[in-house]
Amino acid sequence: MGATTNRIVWSGLTHNYGDASDIPGLLRACADPDADTAYDAIADLSNKLYHQGGWVCSAAPAALPLLADLASDRAVHHRHEVVELIGLLAREAVTVSGKFVDRGWLPALDATRPRLLALLDDPDALVRREATLLVADGIRHPDSVTALRRRWAVEVDRVTRADLALAFGTVCTWTSDEALRADLVALLADDDLQLRLAAVHALAESDPTVATRQVDTLVRAVLDPDAALWPDSAWIGGTPATIVHATGALLAADPVAATVFAVGTARDDNPQRRVAALGHAQQVLSQWRTTTDGLLPLLTRSLGDEAPEVRYRAAALLACLGLDAAGHADRLVARTTDSALRDARVRTTVGDAAVWALARQSHPGCLPGLVERLSGGRLGFDTTLVHFGRGMPHLRQPAICEVLIPLRHHADVLLGSLAARRDLASNLCRVVEAWGPDAVSALPAVVDAAADEKLRAVAAKAMGAVGPAAADAARTLLPDVDMPTVAWALWRTGGDPDLGLTALTHHLTRPEPRHTVIALVADLGPDAAACADTLRTLTRSADAWTRAEAAHALWRITGDPVEAVAVLTELSQPLAQGDCLPVRIAALSHLADIGVVDDRIRSVAQAIIDNPRRIADSGGWRTFTEDERIRTAASALLN
């Protein structure tokens, strides 16, 4: 290796961190007799050459023959990790645009192909498994098909045979080989359930419907004790739960089959796989409204599971479903005192999720638990508002203010405990803003919160929402009248309405006013009549949020719905196809507020109601609340 590396001018090549002069040293370290040293070097080399993908750097083709040397040398530690790195690079080269692949890669791959294919016959099963992934997906050549078939004929290691089956499935996506496909179809009747499972995964790459037809086999295979082989697979890997997630994903397009799989795999003796089954149930419920009735029995049954994480997830998913789970309130009430932590890393209990679920139903059974948590040392809910995208289905507790806001009719029970918590001042202000005059008793705590510059804006909104009873409190903020929420509070409470009106509407004269300011102006109604022309101009803004709030404000101020409805209908139209963004939800809600319905609006609303999928932009529990908000607005437009 030394002579070969010395012939390469590494300083003229680059990797993910720049100059590739350090690659020869890392390659030598990969062959170090000390296993830990070799492991660290391989990890560092992988980071330099691959990192997170996206391109194939110029150092990669230069390193490829040397990586092949390492992978073939039985004296080298962790050879399968080296094969994995080669596979990452090779698969990236066929995935990204050609302009991101160094022009030396394909010649280097062609030159090393015989040695890489020979890894399929390596005595180390770990190397052979990684080689199946490399060869099937990264070396798209007829020789690869021949080599994989040859290995299949002699392979006796069960995990490697499963990986070979998966490899055949990938091969069928880039070459037309009917004989190979026929072999995979034949495996669907094999005596080995895990090979049958592998065949479904393999065939699903080119035929997504195969999993639906084989759902009973999928359940049996995942429940089978031999499913324990999958964490050793190069293709699936992970934990005992990974095979549940990977298999469930094959059924995403079919809500009935996906529900059958969730219910079936939840019977697993392995608690990790039962947790995974509920994770799959979450995915199904997040995608399909039509699966609720089919999965509710699973969730209620899982409230009694011996594993705390299973109980937590069941209660949290019932919280996500809100009123759709109202028939199971008694089971949730019984769980509000369940103090088991969901796992060792998260200081959240099963009882916290049960209290949240009852709160989502506005059930009085949540009140003792909420008061206890607000008054004690462990809250059980988040203290900040956390948002993440639809592709991140995290299941975590909402902020305490988000739990309390819908419980306005229980203000007399909850407000005192919340107002006493100085560490929850921001949450208090948001709750007071939502509860308005019903939260007047919390004004002293809101005034205290306003002393913190970081909380002044949200405290001002809380004061404004309380109304005239907060006039004196709002006047304490007069020095900050240039702050839009302070100006709004002075107008809304009567603390100094003329000054508030002037200061707030002045913000519309500034370039590109924020949509949050426009929303405050909307509340001024006819008092802001002088702003009508400015708002008309803003309805033609390039920013969707500006257009939406300007249209709504124009209607609130003028009472004329024509211009506003046209803008808001255009913005909300994509919801008819399930294409969701937060501004589109706001636009639809504004249309429901206006209440003027034409054929186009009715068509949008009906398409939303008829859509069996959940419509949302956010992940986690917000998927459900956003879908609820959208459907509530659509229903209002149709009634």
XYZ file of C-alpha atoms in Angstrom:
639
model
C 0.000 0.000 0.000
C 2.838 2.350 0.808
C 4.275 2.412 -2.719
C 0.830 2.940 -4.247
C -0.084 5.815 -1.954
C 3.276 7.477 -2.625
C 2.586 7.569 -6.371
C -0.559 9.653 -5.841
C -0.347 13.423 -5.408
C -2.883 13.563 -2.606
C -2.452 17.289 -2.029
C -4.066 17.860 -5.424
C -7.194 15.959 -4.372
C -9.992 16.943 -2.027
C -12.413 15.304 0.386
C -15.236 16.636 2.549
C -12.842 18.655 4.681
C -10.523 19.954 1.986
C -6.951 18.885 1.100
C -6.669 15.073 0.918
C -3.036 14.920 2.115
C -4.153 13.143 5.275
C -5.719 10.176 3.419
C -2.503 8.052 3.103
C -1.941 8.179 6.859
C -5.535 7.184 7.526
C -5.329 4.296 5.071
C -2.202 2.987 6.801
C -3.884 3.357 10.196
C -6.826 1.291 8.939
C -4.410 -1.636 8.678
C -2.992 -1.102 12.171
C -2.591 -4.315 14.241
C -4.457 -2.633 17.089
C -8.191 -3.110 16.523
C -9.210 0.148 18.248
C -6.718 2.192 16.254
C -7.958 0.613 13.025
C -11.596 1.229 13.952
C -10.988 4.911 14.689
C -9.085 5.326 11.423
C -11.871 3.714 9.390
C -14.429 5.990 11.034
C -12.299 9.063 10.325
C -11.691 7.957 6.752
C -15.411 7.418 6.211
C -16.120 10.891 7.515
C -13.534 12.429 5.194
C -14.505 10.515 2.047
C -18.263 10.169 2.537
C -19.544 12.175 5.536
C -23.254 12.576 4.679
C -22.972 11.951 0.966
C -24.179 14.293 -1.732
C -21.112 13.881 -3.954
C -18.162 11.635 -4.696
C -15.002 13.594 -4.004
C -11.790 13.412 -6.058
C -9.998 11.561 -3.258
C -12.513 8.676 -3.450
C -11.400 7.121 -6.772
C -7.765 7.459 -5.734
C -8.521 5.669 -2.459
C -10.764 2.981 -3.958
C -8.082 0.421 -4.958
C -6.427 0.887 -1.583
C -9.759 0.371 0.161
C -10.169 -2.804 -1.888
C -6.747 -3.932 -0.618
C -7.872 -3.377 2.962
C -11.195 -5.149 2.414
C -9.439 -8.203 0.965
C -6.664 -8.461 3.545
C -7.774 -10.923 6.241
C -5.221 -9.488 8.643
C -7.104 -6.168 8.698
C -9.554 -5.534 11.539
C -13.142 -4.466 10.839
C -12.993 -5.312 7.146
C -16.763 -5.205 6.852
C -16.616 -1.536 7.855
C -14.259 -0.904 4.955
C -16.662 -2.683 2.599
C -19.472 -0.577 4.007
C -17.527 2.602 3.164
C -16.896 1.420 -0.387
C -20.616 0.631 -0.674
C -21.605 4.081 0.551
C -19.425 5.721 -2.066
C -20.567 3.375 -4.849
C -24.256 3.829 -4.058
C -23.850 7.587 -3.852
C -22.293 7.573 -7.314
C -25.441 6.034 -8.815
C -27.798 8.200 -6.769
C -26.592 11.787 -7.203
C -26.368 13.746 -10.429
C -23.339 12.870 -12.524
C -21.961 16.378 -12.119
C -21.377 15.614 -8.443
C -19.371 12.431 -9.138
C -15.652 12.792 -9.765
C -14.866 11.664 -13.314
C -12.267 9.219 -12.022
C -14.802 7.191 -10.042
C -16.249 4.947 -12.771
C -12.832 3.990 -14.236
C -11.593 3.199 -10.741
C -14.689 1.124 -10.029
C -14.318 -0.777 -13.297
C -10.676 -1.547 -12.496
C -11.468 -2.839 -8.993
C -14.732 -4.610 -9.859
C -13.281 -8.171 -9.951
C -11.775 -7.780 -6.485
C -14.954 -6.243 -5.088
C -17.130 -9.018 -6.521
C -14.772 -11.555 -4.958
C -15.774 -10.217 -1.531
C -19.051 -12.103 -1.947
C -17.024 -15.274 -1.351
C -15.077 -13.976 1.638
C -14.929 -16.388 4.609
C -16.173 -13.625 6.932
C -19.985 -13.484 6.839
C -19.955 -9.811 7.880
C -17.885 -8.984 4.819
C -20.158 -11.043 2.562
C -23.277 -9.274 3.833
C -21.844 -5.817 3.233
C -20.645 -7.012 -0.161
C -24.219 -7.905 -1.177
C -25.224 -4.298 -0.556
C -22.187 -2.913 -2.387
C -22.521 -5.198 -5.399
C -26.306 -5.045 -5.851
C -26.726 -1.304 -5.523
C -23.318 0.204 -6.230
C -21.876 -1.936 -9.050
C -24.648 -2.002 -11.642
C -23.032 -4.388 -14.098
C -23.953 -7.803 -15.554
C -21.010 -9.320 -13.699
C -22.705 -8.327 -10.441
C -25.815 -10.363 -11.258
C -23.682 -13.391 -12.126
C -21.647 -13.082 -8.926
C -24.741 -12.716 -6.716
C -26.402 -15.737 -8.309
C -23.245 -17.792 -7.881
C -23.088 -16.895 -4.198
C -26.769 -17.721 -3.687
C -26.120 -21.255 -4.929
C -23.563 -21.963 -2.181
C -24.429 -19.585 0.682
C -25.377 -21.373 3.924
C -25.349 -18.471 6.397
C -28.995 -17.633 7.015
C -28.577 -13.885 7.496
C -26.446 -13.622 4.373
C -29.033 -15.557 2.379
C -31.656 -13.059 3.477
C -29.364 -10.216 2.418
C -28.811 -11.889 -0.938
C -32.565 -12.023 -1.464
C -32.756 -8.306 -0.723
C -29.884 -7.762 -3.136
C -31.823 -9.527 -5.886
C -34.717 -7.133 -5.309
C -32.473 -4.129 -5.874
C -30.937 -5.722 -8.959
C -34.435 -6.052 -10.419
C -34.828 -2.259 -10.219
C -31.942 -1.616 -12.613
C -31.975 -4.612 -14.925
C -34.743 -6.625 -16.523
C -34.159 -10.157 -15.265
C -37.406 -12.106 -15.266
C -35.699 -15.266 -14.078
C -34.379 -13.487 -11.028
C -37.802 -12.032 -10.307
C -39.326 -15.476 -10.667
C -36.862 -16.818 -8.123
C -37.964 -14.126 -5.670
C -41.628 -14.913 -6.261
C -40.871 -18.571 -5.566
C -39.340 -17.569 -2.232
C -42.753 -16.303 -1.115
C -43.652 -19.965 -0.534
C -40.360 -20.927 1.125
C -40.439 -22.874 4.400
C -38.193 -20.216 5.974
C -40.450 -17.365 7.125
C -37.554 -14.930 7.219
C -36.644 -15.672 3.600
C -40.280 -15.095 2.715
C -40.101 -11.777 4.533
C -36.911 -10.921 2.665
C -38.611 -11.795 -0.634
C -41.487 -9.394 0.104
C -39.005 -6.607 0.868
C -37.103 -7.436 -2.305
C -40.131 -7.540 -4.583
C -41.609 -4.389 -3.023
C -38.784 -2.380 -4.549
C -40.429 -2.763 -7.942
C -43.961 -3.867 -6.959
C -45.355 -1.872 -4.005
C -48.540 -3.964 -3.885
C -46.798 -7.217 -2.972
C -46.611 -6.313 0.714
C -50.364 -5.730 0.925
C -51.038 -9.149 -0.556
C -48.591 -10.773 1.852
C -49.542 -8.890 5.036
C -50.401 -12.059 6.976
C -46.977 -13.491 6.130
C -45.341 -10.246 7.231
C -47.041 -10.397 10.629
C -46.104 -14.052 11.133
C -42.502 -13.443 10.107
C -42.026 -10.451 12.385
C -43.573 -12.318 15.320
C -41.438 -15.393 14.654
C -38.504 -15.815 17.102
C -36.169 -16.131 14.131
C -36.814 -12.468 13.314
C -33.952 -11.943 15.752
C -31.597 -12.484 12.816
C -32.398 -9.098 11.229
C -30.219 -6.845 13.412
C -27.238 -8.675 11.855
C -28.371 -7.880 8.321
C -26.375 -5.364 6.311
C -29.593 -4.265 4.615
C -31.919 -3.950 7.637
C -29.695 -3.978 10.726
C -30.523 -1.825 13.736
C -32.348 -3.174 16.778
C -35.028 -5.862 17.130
C -37.533 -3.072 16.438
C -36.014 -2.064 13.108
C -37.555 -4.927 11.161
C -40.995 -3.815 12.374
C -40.453 -0.254 11.159
C -38.914 -1.355 7.863
C -41.683 -3.846 7.143
C -44.472 -1.534 8.225
C -43.160 1.093 5.829
C -43.915 -1.256 2.921
C -47.624 -0.933 3.774
C -47.824 2.850 4.019
C -50.063 3.225 0.965
C -52.705 0.761 2.185
C -54.442 1.800 5.427
C -56.253 -1.518 5.882
C -53.138 -3.661 5.527
C -51.109 -1.211 7.623
C -53.691 -1.487 10.396
C -53.655 -5.284 10.235
C -49.872 -5.214 10.550
C -49.932 -2.845 13.537
C -52.514 -4.890 15.426
C -50.789 -8.160 14.584
C -47.229 -7.176 15.507
C -48.348 -5.583 18.779
C -48.801 -9.150 20.083
C -45.027 -9.644 20.036
C -43.391 -11.036 23.165
C -40.467 -8.661 22.665
C -41.254 -5.275 24.297
C -38.989 -3.453 21.837
C -41.039 -4.767 18.957
C -44.304 -3.903 20.737
C -43.001 -0.352 21.067
C -42.157 -0.467 17.366
C -45.666 -1.729 16.589
C -47.108 1.338 18.311
C -44.600 3.465 16.421
C -46.000 1.956 13.242
C -49.532 2.600 14.515
C -48.586 6.246 14.986
C -47.376 6.435 11.409
C -50.616 4.886 10.177
C -52.811 7.159 12.276
C -50.751 10.168 11.190
C -51.363 9.349 7.537
C -54.897 7.979 7.530
C -57.981 9.277 9.346
C -59.817 6.125 8.316
C -57.733 3.865 10.550
C -58.826 5.344 13.882
C -61.604 2.852 14.655
C -59.391 -0.079 13.708
C -56.525 0.993 15.952
C -58.400 2.298 19.007
C -58.783 -1.210 20.533
C -55.021 -1.717 20.188
C -54.299 1.572 21.951
C -56.683 0.946 24.825
C -55.393 -2.606 25.268
C -51.826 -1.298 25.284
C -52.625 0.982 28.225
C -52.274 -2.154 30.326
C -49.004 -3.361 28.798
C -46.201 -4.324 31.194
C -43.714 -2.054 29.371
C -43.963 1.638 30.424
C -42.953 2.908 26.982
C -45.792 0.934 25.404
C -48.273 2.372 27.929
C -46.914 5.884 27.364
C -47.191 5.636 23.588
C -50.721 4.264 23.817
C -51.828 7.135 26.071
C -50.012 9.720 23.941
C -51.625 8.425 20.752
C -55.019 8.598 22.434
C -54.115 12.202 23.226
C -53.321 12.783 19.572
C -56.748 11.434 18.617
C -58.500 13.847 20.959
C -62.270 13.519 20.946
C -62.057 10.467 18.700
C -60.862 8.626 21.815
C -63.549 10.042 24.113
C -65.143 6.653 24.608
C -62.053 5.457 26.475
C -61.785 8.206 29.073
C -62.293 5.840 32.019
C -59.233 3.810 31.021
C -57.218 7.027 30.800
C -58.400 8.288 34.179
C -57.098 5.065 35.710
C -53.677 5.766 34.160
C -53.299 9.380 35.376
C -51.545 8.120 38.511
C -49.176 5.810 36.605
C -45.790 7.146 37.709
C -43.657 4.827 35.549
C -41.119 6.723 33.447
C -41.502 6.091 29.733
C -37.785 5.266 29.559
C -34.565 6.032 31.412
C -33.692 9.042 29.233
C -37.000 10.915 29.263
C -38.360 12.182 32.572
C -41.941 11.763 31.432
C -44.409 9.337 32.953
C -47.277 7.312 31.589
C -49.559 9.399 33.797
C -48.408 12.600 32.079
C -49.621 11.265 28.727
C -52.925 10.114 30.254
C -53.545 13.575 31.718
C -52.780 15.110 28.331
C -55.178 12.712 26.601
C -57.989 13.657 28.958
C -57.216 17.346 28.471
C -57.537 16.862 24.707
C -61.056 15.578 25.401
C -61.771 18.451 27.807
C -62.567 15.712 30.318
C -62.649 16.861 33.969
C -60.566 13.833 34.871
C -57.501 15.779 33.723
C -57.903 18.515 36.338
C -56.443 16.798 39.432
C -53.405 15.713 37.454
C -52.850 19.154 35.938
C -53.177 20.923 39.294
C -50.772 18.423 40.858
C -48.211 18.980 38.106
C -48.569 22.772 38.155
C -48.186 22.804 41.924
C -45.407 20.234 42.256
C -41.775 19.893 41.341
C -42.219 17.887 38.143
C -44.342 19.414 35.425
C -44.563 16.483 33.015
C -44.970 18.771 30.010
C -42.677 20.874 27.892
C -42.173 24.559 28.676
C -41.405 25.707 25.122
C -43.315 25.416 21.876
C -41.553 22.854 19.690
C -42.306 22.358 16.004
C -40.860 19.839 13.589
C -41.733 18.687 10.086
C -44.109 15.975 8.944
C -41.199 13.660 8.223
C -40.181 13.663 11.907
C -42.883 11.768 13.792
C -41.520 12.375 17.283
C -43.957 11.649 20.082
C -43.358 14.025 22.973
C -45.377 16.086 25.402
C -46.659 19.485 24.259
C -45.944 22.718 26.098
C -48.123 23.178 29.161
C -49.780 26.240 27.613
C -50.854 24.135 24.631
C -52.508 21.676 26.998
C -54.274 24.366 28.995
C -55.507 26.702 26.244
C -58.490 24.511 25.239
C -59.551 24.252 28.920
C -60.866 27.809 29.285
C -64.051 26.597 30.970
C -61.875 25.239 33.810
C -60.019 28.518 34.374
C -61.240 28.737 37.975
C -59.502 25.450 38.793
C -56.278 25.870 36.835
C -55.369 29.538 36.682
C -54.184 30.022 40.259
C -51.640 27.209 40.122
C -50.319 28.401 36.762
C -50.051 32.067 37.806
C -48.043 31.064 40.866
C -45.310 29.532 38.692
C -42.849 32.310 37.836
C -40.856 29.813 35.769
C -43.897 29.418 33.493
C -44.464 33.136 32.840
C -44.350 32.776 29.053
C -46.815 29.885 29.169
C -49.072 31.875 31.496
C -49.148 34.827 29.090
C -50.135 32.568 26.192
C -52.912 31.013 28.256
C -54.207 34.419 29.392
C -54.164 35.595 25.766
C -56.356 32.625 24.825
C -58.690 32.833 27.832
C -59.136 36.609 27.729
C -61.438 38.109 30.386
C -61.800 34.709 32.079
C -58.144 35.051 33.134
C -58.378 38.534 34.649
C -57.249 37.244 38.056
C -53.820 36.440 36.580
C -53.126 40.061 35.586
C -50.661 40.718 38.448
C -48.534 37.798 37.266
C -48.737 39.056 33.676
C -47.560 42.505 34.780
C -44.636 40.859 36.567
C -43.821 38.949 33.394
C -43.808 42.182 31.376
C -40.879 43.383 33.461
C -38.767 40.907 31.525
C -37.914 42.454 28.169
C -37.967 39.021 26.520
C -41.561 38.450 27.668
C -42.931 41.960 27.115
C -44.473 41.259 23.728
C -46.342 38.124 24.827
C -47.366 39.822 28.105
C -48.805 42.748 26.137
C -50.895 40.349 24.054
C -52.190 38.780 27.242
C -53.181 42.199 28.608
C -54.913 43.152 25.375
C -56.880 39.907 25.342
C -58.190 40.550 28.871
C -59.678 43.803 27.615
C -60.724 46.924 29.591
C -59.946 45.322 32.941
C -56.284 45.404 31.905
C -56.190 49.113 30.956
C -54.042 50.105 33.927
C -51.701 47.193 33.293
C -51.335 48.163 29.621
C -50.502 51.758 30.556
C -47.433 50.487 32.404
C -46.068 49.597 28.965
C -46.425 53.090 27.461
C -42.639 53.548 27.096
C -42.692 50.597 24.678
C -45.564 51.829 22.500
C -43.454 51.288 19.385
C -43.779 47.567 20.054
C -46.769 46.393 17.970
C -48.307 44.212 20.680
C -48.042 47.049 23.215
C -49.742 49.468 20.817
C -52.481 46.886 20.220
C -52.927 46.329 23.966
C -53.278 50.084 24.586
C -55.999 50.244 21.940
C -57.816 47.073 22.930
C -57.869 47.690 26.667
C -58.663 51.382 26.362
C -55.430 52.221 28.163
C -54.697 54.825 25.446
C -56.686 53.829 22.349
C -55.727 56.794 20.176
C -52.010 56.385 20.813
C -52.268 52.622 20.319
C -54.150 53.024 17.041
C -51.658 55.541 15.670
C -48.601 53.557 16.737
C -49.903 50.235 15.421
C -51.094 51.470 12.030
C -47.802 53.316 11.570
C -46.111 49.909 11.290
C -47.973 49.321 8.026
C -46.143 52.242 6.450
C -42.801 50.526 6.933
C -41.299 48.392 4.152
C -42.503 44.788 4.259
C -44.447 44.879 7.542
C -44.539 41.558 9.370
C -47.638 39.474 8.929
C -48.013 39.263 12.714
C -48.390 43.054 12.782
C -50.986 42.928 9.999
C -52.953 40.388 12.050
C -53.037 42.846 14.951
C -54.245 45.616 12.642
C -57.093 43.355 11.544
C -58.425 43.436 15.082
C -58.803 47.220 14.849
C -61.687 46.769 12.442
C -63.243 49.986 11.072
C -60.971 52.054 13.330
C -58.190 51.283 10.816
C -60.159 52.376 7.742
C -57.317 54.650 6.662
C -55.164 51.524 6.133
C -57.427 49.943 3.515
C -55.437 51.007 0.458
C -52.179 49.898 2.059
C -53.689 46.521 2.803
C -54.915 46.168 -0.777
C -51.367 46.667 -1.923
C -50.121 44.111 0.588
C -52.559 41.494 -0.740
C -50.334 41.445 -3.830
C -47.141 40.836 -1.852
C -44.747 38.089 -2.903
C -44.958 36.724 0.654
C -47.858 34.340 1.197
C -48.259 35.159 4.883
C -48.424 38.867 4.108
C -51.110 38.262 1.466
C -53.164 36.067 3.792
C -53.178 38.437 6.750
C -53.621 41.534 4.581
C -56.669 39.977 2.905
C -58.225 39.050 6.227
C -57.473 42.487 7.676
C -58.973 44.201 4.627
C -62.232 42.338 5.194
C -62.235 43.047 8.934
C -61.735 46.745 8.265
C -63.977 47.321 5.245
C -66.569 44.565 5.633
C -66.219 43.860 1.895
C -65.350 40.190 1.328
C -64.756 40.252 -2.433
C -61.043 41.024 -2.599
C -60.244 39.078 0.564
C -62.050 35.929 -0.541
C -60.255 35.867 -3.894
C -56.827 36.049 -2.249
C -57.607 33.560 0.517
C -59.201 31.048 -1.862
C -56.112 31.065 -4.039
C -53.877 30.527 -1.007
C -55.956 27.684 0.422
C -56.560 25.891 -2.908
C -53.622 23.409 -2.524
C -55.288 21.974 0.589
C -57.779 20.339 -1.757
C -54.920 18.095 -2.926
C -53.652 17.590 0.637
C -50.729 19.968 0.030
C -50.371 21.727 3.350
C -48.433 24.710 4.648
C -49.261 26.700 7.810
C -50.235 29.770 5.765
C -52.750 27.665 3.854
C -54.352 26.573 7.101
C -54.583 30.219 8.169
C -56.106 31.212 4.818
C -58.779 28.515 5.086
C -59.568 29.558 8.668
C -59.935 33.155 7.537
C -62.348 32.038 4.805
C -64.407 30.231 7.433
C -64.350 33.426 9.518
C -65.646 35.464 6.569
C -68.282 32.840 5.761
C -68.792 33.720 2.111
C -68.851 30.534 0.054
C -68.776 30.197 -3.726
C -68.440 27.091 -5.905
C -64.643 27.166 -5.834
C -64.487 27.426 -2.039
C -67.122 24.718 -1.680
C -65.068 22.464 -3.939
C -61.950 22.978 -1.827
C -63.847 22.351 1.401
C -65.513 19.198 0.063
C -62.195 17.795 -1.190
C -60.744 18.288 2.287
C -63.656 16.526 3.971
C -63.536 13.646 1.477
C -59.775 13.114 1.786
C -59.092 9.945 3.842
C -55.575 11.155 4.611
C -54.681 13.564 7.356
C -53.743 16.986 6.038
C -50.980 18.666 8.008
C -47.578 20.289 7.719
C -46.155 19.350 11.121
C -45.113 16.064 12.658
C -45.909 14.452 16.003
C -49.121 15.402 17.760
C -49.441 18.569 15.682
C -50.285 16.413 12.666
C -53.580 15.641 14.360
C -54.410 19.132 15.641
C -53.594 20.753 12.302
C -55.795 18.238 10.508
C -58.572 18.955 13.003
C -58.261 22.700 12.423
C -58.377 22.271 8.648
C -61.431 20.005 8.753
C -63.228 22.248 11.237
C -62.794 25.191 8.875
C -63.857 23.104 5.870
C -66.960 21.876 7.699
C -67.886 25.440 8.621
C -67.656 26.450 4.976
C -69.992 23.628 3.942
C -72.635 24.326 6.600
